[in-house]
């Protein structure tokens, strides 16, 4: 019923747009009937765009005041709590606001697979392991987190997920002060973050956080493939297909909750590092776009466009889910009174942090070698330092040391030891061999991993134009 209401209200708003702005006063375009409250809610007598106080009413408010009329026409809506119906309309309004302000897509009509939640704004009570949902009654549930004393329930959302129904409760206590917000002048330390795939986060203090790859590691990729195949081989709309689909979505749900938990821990670790955190303002949806198709001009046939390789990369990027990680960092930062600074990502991976020379040739894969001053570093850490410096310059921060301690990097000596924080006794056989190979400066066989590339960084055999001046 809520889905029908949502879709009807969306159609109502679309219709009203056409009659108001394009077709004059006609309500029904086919019959050319003039606007009446019977045919269209937004244009009729009760759908007055002006409130009693003389202010212009928003479309969502018009639709909410129309609800009693709608309920008369559709008596079965009485089974739904009135606040749920109202929140349903607000949800549609949010979709419209996202479309106008956030540059997102136009609101869509919902089908069964895209509509699985509803929200109460009042009337919900919780007692021990029971929750009272208006019009549904007392329901047993698992009370995972008791509500602290003095807090009032503001709104409650019931959401259907693959393994059951979840309730999220928003609470408020006006006596509790809001989290303290730091002034930008008080910031003493900044950490720059560069998100990557080899490691999930590279910090400007030359530490890195591992990428757990919950969905794209070898085991889960294989399992996912098997379960997906089980679904697609079954007859459409059959019970067996539904069952195997349920298995698949449960599997994906478990991956998702693992990733969520890991991201909260990562965000907490990062926020503890310093007063402010600088991150790139990335447009990730642009990075995940498909390659453009290529045609042969004579035959009109499709040519290879590199999409199959891009797809693997896209999946890696989606699995790393940088955006939801940055959201969690922002949340944790706000909670602990710290600041998140957004930085323009332009040139962050091409600039030299020592002489500020910008050149796309500076970077070659994971290596960074400045074509101007010969500064050598890991490209990802270089980017994180650039992000930090950009934040300092852009926001005019009063940070004591502008750059991290200068280390002579022209010698092939340590630095890489910071990457080996695990003692050698804990390394696996394979890794230990690579570890010793690196220490003895032998070449490491196998594919390009962090050990191998560290070696090649300091090989000093780069065909570099300014090599003599190094
Ligand atoms: Zn340089």
Tab-separated table of N, CA, C and O in Angstrom, residues 29-90:
chain	number	residue	atom	x	y	z
A	29	UNK	N	-4.632	15.998	-19.537
A	29	UNK	CA	-4.195	16.452	-20.846
A	29	UNK	C	-5.053	15.869	-21.959
A	29	UNK	O	-5.261	16.497	-22.994
A	30	UNK	N	-5.555	14.660	-21.741
A	30	UNK	CA	-6.313	14.021	-22.815
A	30	UNK	C	-7.708	14.633	-22.934
A	30	UNK	O	-8.164	15.017	-24.004
A	31	UNK	N	-8.408	14.729	-21.787
A	31	UNK	CA	-9.790	15.203	-21.842
A	31	UNK	C	-9.885	16.723	-21.757
A	31	UNK	O	-10.951	17.287	-21.977
A	32	UNK	N	-8.771	17.392	-21.424
A	32	UNK	CA	-8.742	18.847	-21.261
A	32	UNK	C	-9.765	19.325	-20.231
A	32	UNK	O	-10.438	20.353	-20.426
A	33	UNK	N	-9.902	18.540	-19.160
A	33	UNK	CA	-10.785	18.954	-18.077
A	33	UNK	C	-10.035	19.977	-17.227
A	33	UNK	O	-8.857	19.805	-16.937
A	34	UNK	N	-10.716	21.045	-16.851
A	34	UNK	CA	-10.070	22.068	-16.040
A	34	UNK	C	-9.854	21.525	-14.628
A	34	UNK	O	-10.620	20.675	-14.155
A	35	UNK	N	-8.790	22.039	-13.979
A	35	UNK	CA	-8.387	21.543	-12.672
A	35	UNK	C	-9.538	21.474	-11.679
A	35	UNK	O	-10.248	22.453	-11.459
A	36	UNK	N	-9.743	20.315	-11.100
A	36	UNK	CA	-10.674	20.174	-9.973
A	36	UNK	C	-10.005	19.280	-8.948
A	36	UNK	O	-9.118	18.502	-9.290
A	37	UNK	N	-10.435	19.395	-7.680
A	37	UNK	CA	-9.810	18.544	-6.672
A	37	UNK	C	-10.051	17.068	-6.913
A	37	UNK	O	-9.335	16.239	-6.389
A	38	UNK	N	-11.037	16.735	-7.727
A	38	UNK	CA	-11.323	15.321	-7.952
A	38	UNK	C	-10.291	14.662	-8.862
A	38	UNK	O	-9.955	13.500	-8.713
A	39	UNK	N	-9.797	15.451	-9.804
A	39	UNK	CA	-8.893	14.837	-10.762
A	39	UNK	C	-7.431	14.966	-10.360
A	39	UNK	O	-6.629	14.096	-10.658
A	40	UNK	N	-7.068	16.038	-9.693
A	40	UNK	CA	-5.657	16.226	-9.380
A	40	UNK	C	-5.520	17.009	-8.079
A	40	UNK	O	-6.112	18.059	-7.937
A	41	UNK	N	-4.750	16.483	-7.167
A	41	UNK	CA	-4.718	17.105	-5.843
A	41	UNK	C	-3.945	18.413	-5.831
A	41	UNK	O	-4.262	19.319	-5.089
A	42	UNK	N	-2.930	18.514	-6.655
A	42	UNK	CA	-2.064	19.692	-6.537
A	42	UNK	C	-2.688	20.953	-7.125
A	42	UNK	O	-2.280	22.051	-6.807
A	43	UNK	N	-3.696	20.807	-7.991
A	43	UNK	CA	-4.182	22.010	-8.648
A	43	UNK	C	-5.542	22.471	-8.165
A	43	UNK	O	-5.980	23.557	-8.483
A	44	UNK	N	-6.238	21.627	-7.377
A	44	UNK	CA	-7.627	21.917	-7.040
A	44	UNK	C	-7.804	22.957	-5.963
A	44	UNK	O	-6.882	23.666	-5.593
A	45	UNK	N	-9.050	23.019	-5.467
A	45	UNK	CA	-9.397	24.049	-4.494
A	45	UNK	C	-8.660	23.835	-3.176
A	45	UNK	O	-8.141	24.765	-2.575
A	46	UNK	N	-8.602	22.556	-2.711
A	46	UNK	CA	-7.910	22.307	-1.452
A	46	UNK	C	-6.402	22.317	-1.636
A	46	UNK	O	-5.663	22.565	-0.705
A	47	UNK	N	-5.973	22.033	-2.837
A	47	UNK	CA	-4.533	22.063	-3.085
A	47	UNK	C	-4.054	23.475	-3.319
A	47	UNK	O	-3.337	23.763	-4.254
A	48	UNK	N	-4.488	24.356	-2.455
A	48	UNK	CA	-4.151	25.764	-2.571
A	48	UNK	C	-2.653	25.955	-2.335
A	48	UNK	O	-2.135	25.537	-1.314
A	49	UNK	N	-1.950	26.564	-3.270
A	49	UNK	CA	-0.505	26.736	-3.059
A	49	UNK	C	-0.165	27.744	-1.971
A	49	UNK	O	0.994	27.863	-1.592
A	50	UNK	N	-1.184	28.481	-1.453
A	50	UNK	CA	-0.892	29.472	-0.416
A	50	UNK	C	-1.466	29.004	0.917
A	50	UNK	O	-2.600	28.564	1.003
A	51	UNK	N	-0.672	29.115	1.976
A	51	UNK	CA	-1.151	28.713	3.301
A	51	UNK	C	-1.973	29.836	3.903
A	51	UNK	O	-2.059	30.944	3.350
A	52	UNK	N	-2.607	29.580	5.079
A	52	UNK	CA	-3.431	30.595	5.733
A	52	UNK	C	-2.619	31.819	6.120
A	52	UNK	O	-3.118	32.931	6.196
A	53	UNK	N	-1.324	31.611	6.397
A	53	UNK	CA	-0.481	32.733	6.808
A	53	UNK	C	0.061	33.508	5.612
A	53	UNK	O	0.879	34.400	5.769
A	54	UNK	N	-0.348	33.113	4.417
A	54	UNK	CA	0.091	33.843	3.235
A	54	UNK	C	1.429	33.391	2.692
A	54	UNK	O	2.030	34.064	1.861
A	55	UNK	N	1.916	32.256	3.216
A	55	UNK	CA	3.189	31.767	2.691
A	55	UNK	C	2.938	30.713	1.631
A	55	UNK	O	1.908	30.044	1.636
A	56	UNK	N	3.916	30.545	0.747
A	56	UNK	CA	3.760	29.540	-0.294
A	56	UNK	C	4.008	28.154	0.296
A	56	UNK	O	4.985	27.945	1.021
A	57	UNK	N	3.087	27.215	0.009
A	57	UNK	CA	3.273	25.881	0.552
A	57	UNK	C	4.080	25.032	-0.412
A	57	UNK	O	3.947	25.156	-1.620
A	58	UNK	N	4.885	24.160	0.193
A	58	UNK	CA	5.693	23.279	-0.651
A	58	UNK	C	4.800	22.143	-1.149
A	58	UNK	O	3.776	21.830	-0.538
A	59	UNK	N	5.148	21.514	-2.260
A	59	UNK	CA	4.326	20.419	-2.798
A	59	UNK	C	4.097	19.321	-1.776
A	59	UNK	O	3.002	18.743	-1.726
A	60	UNK	N	5.114	19.025	-0.940
A	60	UNK	CA	4.943	17.940	0.022
A	60	UNK	C	3.911	18.312	1.072
A	60	UNK	O	3.091	17.493	1.485
A	61	UNK	N	3.877	19.609	1.454
A	61	UNK	CA	2.870	20.029	2.431
A	61	UNK	C	1.473	19.972	1.841
A	61	UNK	O	0.509	19.631	2.527
A	62	UNK	N	1.356	20.331	0.567
A	62	UNK	CA	0.045	20.234	-0.089
A	62	UNK	C	-0.401	18.790	-0.093
A	62	UNK	O	-1.543	18.470	0.265
A	63	UNK	N	0.506	17.891	-0.438
A	63	UNK	CA	0.126	16.473	-0.501
A	63	UNK	C	-0.229	15.924	0.874
A	63	UNK	O	-1.129	15.098	1.000
A	64	UNK	N	0.476	16.415	1.925
A	64	UNK	CA	0.163	15.914	3.267
A	64	UNK	C	-1.208	16.401	3.723
A	64	UNK	O	-1.995	15.635	4.291
A	65	UNK	N	-1.545	17.673	3.421
A	65	UNK	CA	-2.868	18.148	3.827
A	65	UNK	C	-3.976	17.494	3.008
A	65	UNK	O	-5.131	17.476	3.414
A	66	UNK	N	-3.606	16.934	1.868
A	66	UNK	CA	-4.589	16.226	1.044
A	66	UNK	C	-4.877	14.822	1.554
A	66	UNK	O	-5.833	14.193	1.108
A	67	UNK	N	-4.022	14.331	2.471
A	67	UNK	CA	-4.133	12.925	2.881
A	67	UNK	C	-5.522	12.517	3.382
A	67	UNK	O	-6.017	11.456	2.997
A	68	UNK	N	-6.197	13.336	4.233
A	68	UNK	CA	-7.529	12.933	4.688
A	68	UNK	C	-8.500	12.678	3.536
A	68	UNK	O	-9.279	11.717	3.564
A	69	UNK	N	-8.397	13.524	2.479
A	69	UNK	CA	-9.256	13.332	1.297
A	69	UNK	C	-8.953	12.010	0.615
A	69	UNK	O	-9.841	11.272	0.215
A	70	UNK	N	-7.656	11.753	0.523
A	70	UNK	CA	-7.223	10.528	-0.130
A	70	UNK	C	-7.699	9.303	0.640
A	70	UNK	O	-8.101	8.291	0.062
A	71	UNK	N	-7.678	9.442	1.982
A	71	UNK	CA	-8.105	8.318	2.819
A	71	UNK	C	-9.593	8.038	2.638
A	71	UNK	O	-10.026	6.886	2.742
A	72	UNK	N	-10.349	9.102	2.371
A	72	UNK	CA	-11.787	8.897	2.145
A	72	UNK	C	-12.002	8.094	0.869
A	72	UNK	O	-12.849	7.203	0.790
A	73	UNK	N	-11.210	8.437	-0.150
A	73	UNK	CA	-11.353	7.737	-1.420
A	73	UNK	C	-10.828	6.316	-1.337
A	73	UNK	O	-11.287	5.423	-2.030
A	74	UNK	N	-9.829	6.114	-0.482
A	74	UNK	CA	-9.240	4.782	-0.357
A	74	UNK	C	-9.272	4.349	1.099
A	74	UNK	O	-8.282	4.490	1.820
A	75	UNK	N	-10.415	3.812	1.555
A	75	UNK	CA	-10.586	3.537	2.985
A	75	UNK	C	-9.575	2.531	3.531
A	75	UNK	O	-9.316	2.510	4.731
A	76	UNK	N	-8.985	1.721	2.653
A	76	UNK	CA	-8.023	0.734	3.149
A	76	UNK	C	-6.757	1.367	3.697
A	76	UNK	O	-5.995	0.722	4.395
A	77	UNK	N	-6.528	2.676	3.406
A	77	UNK	CA	-5.354	3.342	3.976
A	77	UNK	C	-5.468	3.519	5.492
A	77	UNK	O	-4.502	3.882	6.146
A	78	UNK	N	-6.678	3.262	6.029
A	78	UNK	CA	-6.848	3.377	7.482
A	78	UNK	C	-5.977	2.384	8.238
A	78	UNK	O	-5.671	2.576	9.409
A	79	UNK	N	-5.587	1.316	7.560
A	79	UNK	CA	-4.757	0.317	8.230
A	79	UNK	C	-3.331	0.805	8.457
A	79	UNK	O	-2.576	0.192	9.196
A	80	UNK	N	-2.968	1.884	7.778
A	80	UNK	CA	-1.607	2.414	7.929
A	80	UNK	C	-1.626	3.551	8.933
A	80	UNK	O	-2.551	4.365	8.939
A	81	UNK	N	-0.601	3.618	9.766
A	81	UNK	CA	-0.480	4.724	10.709
A	81	UNK	C	-0.306	6.035	9.942
A	81	UNK	O	0.385	6.083	8.918
A	82	UNK	N	-0.953	7.111	10.445
A	82	UNK	CA	-0.954	8.348	9.664
A	82	UNK	C	0.447	8.948	9.540
A	82	UNK	O	0.798	9.506	8.497
A	83	UNK	N	1.290	8.811	10.591
A	83	UNK	CA	2.634	9.386	10.483
A	83	UNK	C	3.466	8.627	9.452
A	83	UNK	O	4.338	9.195	8.811
A	84	UNK	N	3.178	7.331	9.304
A	84	UNK	CA	3.915	6.551	8.300
A	84	UNK	C	3.589	7.051	6.900
A	84	UNK	O	4.467	7.232	6.056
A	85	UNK	N	2.307	7.352	6.676
A	85	UNK	CA	1.902	7.881	5.371
A	85	UNK	C	2.566	9.227	5.092
A	85	UNK	O	3.038	9.491	3.994
A	86	UNK	N	2.612	10.058	6.147
A	86	UNK	CA	3.243	11.371	5.972
A	86	UNK	C	4.728	11.237	5.649
A	86	UNK	O	5.253	11.896	4.756
A	87	UNK	N	5.411	10.362	6.418
A	87	UNK	CA	6.843	10.177	6.184
A	87	UNK	C	7.103	9.611	4.797
A	87	UNK	O	8.131	9.892	4.176
A	88	UNK	N	6.153	8.819	4.306
A	88	UNK	CA	6.271	8.260	2.963
A	88	UNK	C	6.320	9.380	1.922
A	88	UNK	O	7.109	9.344	0.977
A	89	UNK	N	5.476	10.413	2.136
A	89	UNK	CA	5.481	11.547	1.214
A	89	UNK	C	6.755	12.370	1.368
A	89	UNK	O	7.292	12.898	0.396
A	90	UNK	N	7.247	12.473	2.613
A	90	UNK	CA	8.482	13.224	2.831
A	90	UNK	C	9.659	12.540	2.135
A	90	UNK	O	10.591	13.181	1.665
